[in-house]
JSON list of C-alpha atoms in Angstrom, two decimals:
[
{"chain": "A", "resi": 105, "resn": "MET", "atom": "CA", "xyz": [0.00, 0.00, 0.00]},
{"chain": "A", "resi": 106, "resn": "ALA", "atom": "CA", "xyz": [1.09, 3.54, -0.65]},
{"chain": "A", "resi": 107, "resn": "ILE", "atom": "CA", "xyz": [0.04, 7.18, -0.48]},
{"chain": "A", "resi": 108, "resn": "SER", "atom": "CA", "xyz": [-0.12, 9.57, -3.40]},
{"chain": "A", "resi": 109, "resn": "LEU", "atom": "CA", "xyz": [2.20, 12.57, -3.22]},
{"chain": "A", "resi": 110, "resn": "GLU", "atom": "CA", "xyz": [1.03, 16.08, -4.07]},
{"chain": "A", "resi": 111, "resn": "PHE", "atom": "CA", "xyz": [2.76, 19.45, -3.65]},
{"chain": "A", "resi": 112, "resn": "ILE", "atom": "CA", "xyz": [4.48, 19.40, -0.23]},
{"chain": "A", "resi": 113, "resn": "ASP", "atom": "CA", "xyz": [3.69, 16.26, 1.75]},
{"chain": "A", "resi": 114, "resn": "PHE", "atom": "CA", "xyz": [3.73, 15.72, 5.52]},
{"chain": "A", "resi": 115, "resn": "ILE", "atom": "CA", "xyz": [3.98, 11.97, 6.16]},
{"chain": "A", "resi": 116, "resn": "VAL", "atom": "CA", "xyz": [3.78, 10.09, 9.46]},
{"chain": "A", "resi": 117, "resn": "PRO", "atom": "CA", "xyz": [3.74, 6.34, 10.11]},
{"chain": "A", "resi": 118, "resn": "ILE", "atom": "CA", "xyz": [0.47, 5.18, 11.64]},
{"chain": "A", "resi": 119, "resn": "SER", "atom": "CA", "xyz": [2.44, 3.06, 14.12]},
{"chain": "A", "resi": 120, "resn": "VAL", "atom": "CA", "xyz": [3.95, 6.28, 15.51]},
{"chain": "A", "resi": 121, "resn": "ILE", "atom": "CA", "xyz": [0.50, 7.88, 15.67]},
{"chain": "A", "resi": 122, "resn": "HIS", "atom": "CA", "xyz": [-0.71, 4.92, 17.77]},
{"chain": "A", "resi": 123, "resn": "GLU", "atom": "CA", "xyz": [2.22, 5.47, 20.10]},
{"chain": "A", "resi": 124, "resn": "LYS", "atom": "CA", "xyz": [2.43, 9.27, 20.38]},
{"chain": "A", "resi": 125, "resn": "TYR", "atom": "CA", "xyz": [-0.76, 11.01, 19.23]},
{"chain": "A", "resi": 126, "resn": "PRO", "atom": "CA", "xyz": [-2.87, 12.06, 22.24]},
{"chain": "A", "resi": 127, "resn": "GLY", "atom": "CA", "xyz": [-5.74, 9.56, 22.12]},
{"chain": "A", "resi": 128, "resn": "GLY", "atom": "CA", "xyz": [-4.02, 7.43, 19.47]},
{"chain": "A", "resi": 129, "resn": "TRP", "atom": "CA", "xyz": [-5.08, 6.65, 15.92]},
{"chain": "A", "resi": 130, "resn": "LYS", "atom": "CA", "xyz": [-8.81, 6.84, 16.67]},
{"chain": "A", "resi": 131, "resn": "GLN", "atom": "CA", "xyz": [-8.48, 10.39, 18.05]},
{"chain": "A", "resi": 132, "resn": "CYS", "atom": "CA", "xyz": [-6.25, 11.41, 15.15]},
{"chain": "A", "resi": 133, "resn": "LEU", "atom": "CA", "xyz": [-9.00, 10.39, 12.70]},
{"chain": "A", "resi": 134, "resn": "ILE", "atom": "CA", "xyz": [-11.61, 12.28, 14.73]},
{"chain": "A", "resi": 135, "resn": "ASP", "atom": "CA", "xyz": [-9.45, 15.41, 14.94]},
{"chain": "A", "resi": 136, "resn": "ASN", "atom": "CA", "xyz": [-8.71, 15.39, 11.21]},
{"chain": "A", "resi": 137, "resn": "ASP", "atom": "CA", "xyz": [-12.01, 14.10, 9.82]},
{"chain": "A", "resi": 138, "resn": "TYR", "atom": "CA", "xyz": [-12.75, 17.45, 8.15]},
{"chain": "A", "resi": 139, "resn": "ALA", "atom": "CA", "xyz": [-9.66, 17.12, 5.91]},
{"chain": "A", "resi": 140, "resn": "ILE", "atom": "CA", "xyz": [-9.78, 13.42, 4.96]},
{"chain": "A", "resi": 141, "resn": "GLY", "atom": "CA", "xyz": [-10.20, 13.27, 1.21]},
{"chain": "A", "resi": 142, "resn": "GLY", "atom": "CA", "xyz": [-9.12, 16.89, 0.93]},
{"chain": "A", "resi": 143, "resn": "ARG", "atom": "CA", "xyz": [-5.50, 17.19, 1.98]},
{"chain": "A", "resi": 144, "resn": "ILE", "atom": "CA", "xyz": [-5.33, 14.05, 4.15]},
{"chain": "A", "resi": 145, "resn": "TRP", "atom": "CA", "xyz": [-5.34, 10.40, 3.09]},
{"chain": "A", "resi": 146, "resn": "TYR", "atom": "CA", "xyz": [-3.86, 7.21, 4.48]},
{"chain": "A", "resi": 147, "resn": "ASP", "atom": "CA", "xyz": [-3.18, 3.54, 3.93]},
{"chain": "A", "resi": 148, "resn": "ASN", "atom": "CA", "xyz": [-2.44, 0.82, 6.50]},
{"chain": "A", "resi": 149, "resn": "ASN", "atom": "CA", "xyz": [1.00, 2.27, 7.21]},
{"chain": "A", "resi": 150, "resn": "LEU", "atom": "CA", "xyz": [1.16, 6.00, 6.50]},
{"chain": "A", "resi": 151, "resn": "LEU", "atom": "CA", "xyz": [-0.92, 9.13, 6.95]},
{"chain": "A", "resi": 152, "resn": "ARG", "atom": "CA", "xyz": [-0.36, 11.99, 4.52]},
{"chain": "A", "resi": 153, "resn": "ASP", "atom": "CA", "xyz": [-1.25, 15.63, 5.17]},
{"chain": "A", "resi": 154, "resn": "GLY", "atom": "CA", "xyz": [0.04, 18.40, 3.02]},
{"chain": "A", "resi": 155, "resn": "ALA", "atom": "CA", "xyz": [0.31, 21.98, 1.93]},
{"chain": "A", "resi": 156, "resn": "MET", "atom": "CA", "xyz": [1.00, 24.08, -1.12]},
{"chain": "A", "resi": 157, "resn": "ASN", "atom": "CA", "xyz": [3.60, 26.36, 0.45]},
{"chain": "A", "resi": 158, "resn": "PRO", "atom": "CA", "xyz": [6.49, 26.11, 2.93]},
{"chain": "A", "resi": 159, "resn": "LYS", "atom": "CA", "xyz": [4.79, 28.30, 5.55]},
{"chain": "A", "resi": 160, "resn": "ASP", "atom": "CA", "xyz": [1.82, 25.92, 5.84]},
{"chain": "A", "resi": 161, "resn": "ILE", "atom": "CA", "xyz": [4.00, 22.81, 5.97]},
{"chain": "A", "resi": 162, "resn": "GLU", "atom": "CA", "xyz": [6.08, 24.49, 8.69]},
{"chain": "A", "resi": 163, "resn": "ALA", "atom": "CA", "xyz": [2.84, 24.97, 10.64]},
{"chain": "A", "resi": 164, "resn": "LEU", "atom": "CA", "xyz": [2.08, 21.24, 10.34]},
{"chain": "A", "resi": 165, "resn": "VAL", "atom": "CA", "xyz": [5.55, 20.37, 11.59]},
{"chain": "A", "resi": 166, "resn": "GLY", "atom": "CA", "xyz": [5.00, 22.69, 14.56]},
{"chain": "A", "resi": 167, "resn": "LYS", "atom": "CA", "xyz": [1.52, 21.32, 15.29]},
{"chain": "A", "resi": 168, "resn": "TRP", "atom": "CA", "xyz": [2.70, 17.69, 15.37]},
{"chain": "A", "resi": 169, "resn": "THR", "atom": "CA", "xyz": [5.82, 18.58, 17.34]},
{"chain": "A", "resi": 170, "resn": "LEU", "atom": "CA", "xyz": [3.63, 20.21, 20.00]},
{"chain": "A", "resi": 171, "resn": "LYS", "atom": "CA", "xyz": [1.68, 16.93, 20.20]},
{"chain": "A", "resi": 172, "resn": "GLY", "atom": "CA", "xyz": [4.88, 15.14, 21.25]},
{"chain": "A", "resi": 173, "resn": "PHE", "atom": "CA", "xyz": [6.26, 13.93, 17.92]},
{"chain": "A", "resi": 174, "resn": "GLU", "atom": "CA", "xyz": [10.00, 14.31, 17.44]},
{"chain": "A", "resi": 175, "resn": "PRO", "atom": "CA", "xyz": [10.83, 15.82, 14.06]},
{"chain": "A", "resi": 176, "resn": "TYR", "atom": "CA", "xyz": [14.56, 15.05, 13.89]},
{"chain": "A", "resi": 177, "resn": "GLU", "atom": "CA", "xyz": [17.27, 12.68, 14.94]},
{"chain": "A", "resi": 178, "resn": "PHE", "atom": "CA", "xyz": [21.00, 12.91, 14.30]},
{"chain": "A", "resi": 179, "resn": "ILE", "atom": "CA", "xyz": [22.90, 9.96, 12.88]},
{"chain": "A", "resi": 180, "resn": "ASP", "atom": "CA", "xyz": [26.65, 10.33, 12.45]},
{"chain": "A", "resi": 181, "resn": "GLY", "atom": "CA", "xyz": [26.23, 14.09, 12.76]},
{"chain": "A", "resi": 182, "resn": "LYS", "atom": "CA", "xyz": [23.63, 14.27, 9.98]},
{"chain": "A", "resi": 183, "resn": "ARG", "atom": "CA", "xyz": [20.02, 15.37, 10.57]},
{"chain": "A", "resi": 184, "resn": "TYR", "atom": "CA", "xyz": [17.26, 12.90, 9.58]},
{"chain": "A", "resi": 185, "resn": "TRP", "atom": "CA", "xyz": [13.50, 12.99, 9.87]},
{"chain": "A", "resi": 186, "resn": "LYS", "atom": "CA", "xyz": [12.38, 10.87, 12.81]},
{"chain": "A", "resi": 187, "resn": "ASP", "atom": "CA", "xyz": [8.66, 10.56, 13.71]},
{"chain": "A", "resi": 188, "resn": "PHE", "atom": "CA", "xyz": [7.40, 12.18, 10.51]},
{"chain": "A", "resi": 189, "resn": "CYS", "atom": "CA", "xyz": [8.90, 13.57, 7.34]},
{"chain": "A", "resi": 190, "resn": "VAL", "atom": "CA", "xyz": [8.30, 16.19, 4.68]},
{"chain": "A", "resi": 191, "resn": "ALA", "atom": "CA", "xyz": [8.56, 15.35, 1.00]},
{"chain": "A", "resi": 192, "resn": "GLU", "atom": "CA", "xyz": [8.53, 17.62, -2.02]},
{"chain": "A", "resi": 193, "resn": "SER", "atom": "CA", "xyz": [6.73, 15.57, -4.62]},
{"chain": "A", "resi": 194, "resn": "MET", "atom": "CA", "xyz": [7.71, 17.87, -7.49]},
{"chain": "A", "resi": 195, "resn": "ARG", "atom": "CA", "xyz": [11.34, 17.04, -6.70]},
{"chain": "A", "resi": 196, "resn": "GLY", "atom": "CA", "xyz": [10.58, 13.43, -5.81]},
{"chain": "A", "resi": 197, "resn": "ARG", "atom": "CA", "xyz": [12.45, 13.44, -2.53]},
{"chain": "A", "resi": 198, "resn": "THR", "atom": "CA", "xyz": [12.21, 14.15, 1.16]},
{"chain": "A", "resi": 199, "resn": "THR", "atom": "CA", "xyz": [13.57, 17.47, 2.39]},
{"chain": "A", "resi": 200, "resn": "LEU", "atom": "CA", "xyz": [15.91, 15.60, 4.77]},
{"chain": "A", "resi": 201, "resn": "PRO", "atom": "CA", "xyz": [16.91, 11.94, 4.70]},
{"chain": "A", "resi": 202, "resn": "CYS", "atom": "CA", "xyz": [14.23, 9.60, 6.04]},
{"chain": "A", "resi": 203, "resn": "LYS", "atom": "CA", "xyz": [15.14, 6.00, 6.95]},
{"chain": "A", "resi": 204, "resn": "TRP", "atom": "CA", "xyz": [11.61, 4.57, 6.91]},
{"chain": "A", "resi": 205, "resn": "LEU", "atom": "CA", "xyz": [10.15, 5.96, 3.66]},
{"chain": "A", "resi": 206, "resn": "GLU", "atom": "CA", "xyz": [10.42, 4.89, 0.02]},
{"chain": "A", "resi": 207, "resn": "ILE", "atom": "CA", "xyz": [9.34, 7.09, -2.89]},
{"chain": "A", "resi": 208, "resn": "ASN", "atom": "CA", "xyz": [8.24, 5.75, -6.27]},
{"chain": "A", "resi": 209, "resn": "HIS", "atom": "CA", "xyz": [9.04, 8.54, -8.72]},
{"chain": "A", "resi": 210, "resn": "ASP", "atom": "CA", "xyz": [7.13, 7.05, -11.66]},
{"chain": "A", "resi": 211, "resn": "LEU", "atom": "CA", "xyz": [3.86, 6.69, -9.73]},
{"chain": "A", "resi": 212, "resn": "ARG", "atom": "CA", "xyz": [4.49, 9.78, -7.58]},
{"chain": "A", "resi": 213, "resn": "CYS", "atom": "CA", "xyz": [3.73, 7.98, -4.35]},
{"chain": "A", "resi": 214, "resn": "ALA", "atom": "CA", "xyz": [5.41, 6.94, -1.12]},
{"chain": "A", "resi": 215, "resn": "TYR", "atom": "CA", "xyz": [5.26, 3.82, 1.00]},
{"chain": "A", "resi": 216, "resn": "LEU", "atom": "CA", "xyz": [6.73, 2.44, 4.18]},
{"chain": "A", "resi": 217, "resn": "LYS", "atom": "CA", "xyz": [10.17, 0.93, 3.60]},
{"chain": "A", "resi": 218, "resn": "ASP", "atom": "CA", "xyz": [10.04, -2.87, 3.26]},
{"chain": "A", "resi": 219, "resn": "ALA", "atom": "CA", "xyz": [6.27, -2.78, 2.58]},
{"chain": "A", "resi": 220, "resn": "GLU", "atom": "CA", "xyz": [4.73, -3.70, -0.77]},
{"chain": "A", "resi": 221, "resn": "LEU", "atom": "CA", "xyz": [3.66, -0.83, -3.02]},
{"chain": "A", "resi": 222, "resn": "GLY", "atom": "CA", "xyz": [0.11, -2.11, -3.75]},
{"chain": "A", "resi": 223, "resn": "GLU", "atom": "CA", "xyz": [-2.95, 0.13, -3.94]},
{"chain": "A", "resi": 224, "resn": "ILE", "atom": "CA", "xyz": [-2.39, 3.89, -3.65]},
{"chain": "A", "resi": 225, "resn": "ALA", "atom": "CA", "xyz": [-4.45, 6.11, -1.34]},
{"chain": "A", "resi": 226, "resn": "GLY", "atom": "CA", "xyz": [-5.09, 9.62, -2.63]},
{"chain": "A", "resi": 227, "resn": "ARG", "atom": "CA", "xyz": [-7.62, 12.39, -2.96]},
{"chain": "A", "resi": 228, "resn": "ASP", "atom": "CA", "xyz": [-10.14, 10.14, -4.77]},
{"chain": "A", "resi": 229, "resn": "ASN", "atom": "CA", "xyz": [-9.52, 7.11, -2.54]},
{"chain": "A", "resi": 230, "resn": "PRO", "atom": "CA", "xyz": [-8.45, 8.57, 0.83]},
{"chain": "A", "resi": 231, "resn": "ARG", "atom": "CA", "xyz": [-8.84, 5.51, 3.09]},
{"chain": "A", "resi": 232, "resn": "ILE", "atom": "CA", "xyz": [-7.07, 2.30, 2.11]},
{"chain": "A", "resi": 233, "resn": "CYS", "atom": "CA", "xyz": [-7.02, -0.13, 5.01]}
]
């Protein structure tokens, strides 16, 4: 399973949401119900939110950080995304290295590393579980 990429993408593993989101996955869906199918979609492994400009994506990073998610970790002195990541789909890459995400450039989608690509969640099919 995978998530479609569009503009600037904010991506978080659902396993991390279960662990760190106040109220877990169920509360996350309740809190974001208004945007599912608009700017939010998800598969079994990843939730995607997004924005069309850097200022709005920065606000998402801040919002999730305030909820207890850690944005970065340092490995061998290099900064990596940790609990979530930001990807620029037009460039086909994450803005910092991300150990747990794979991007398929041809299909313009992302999926959890070591997972099968499969069906792609997106604006027209926002819930693939």
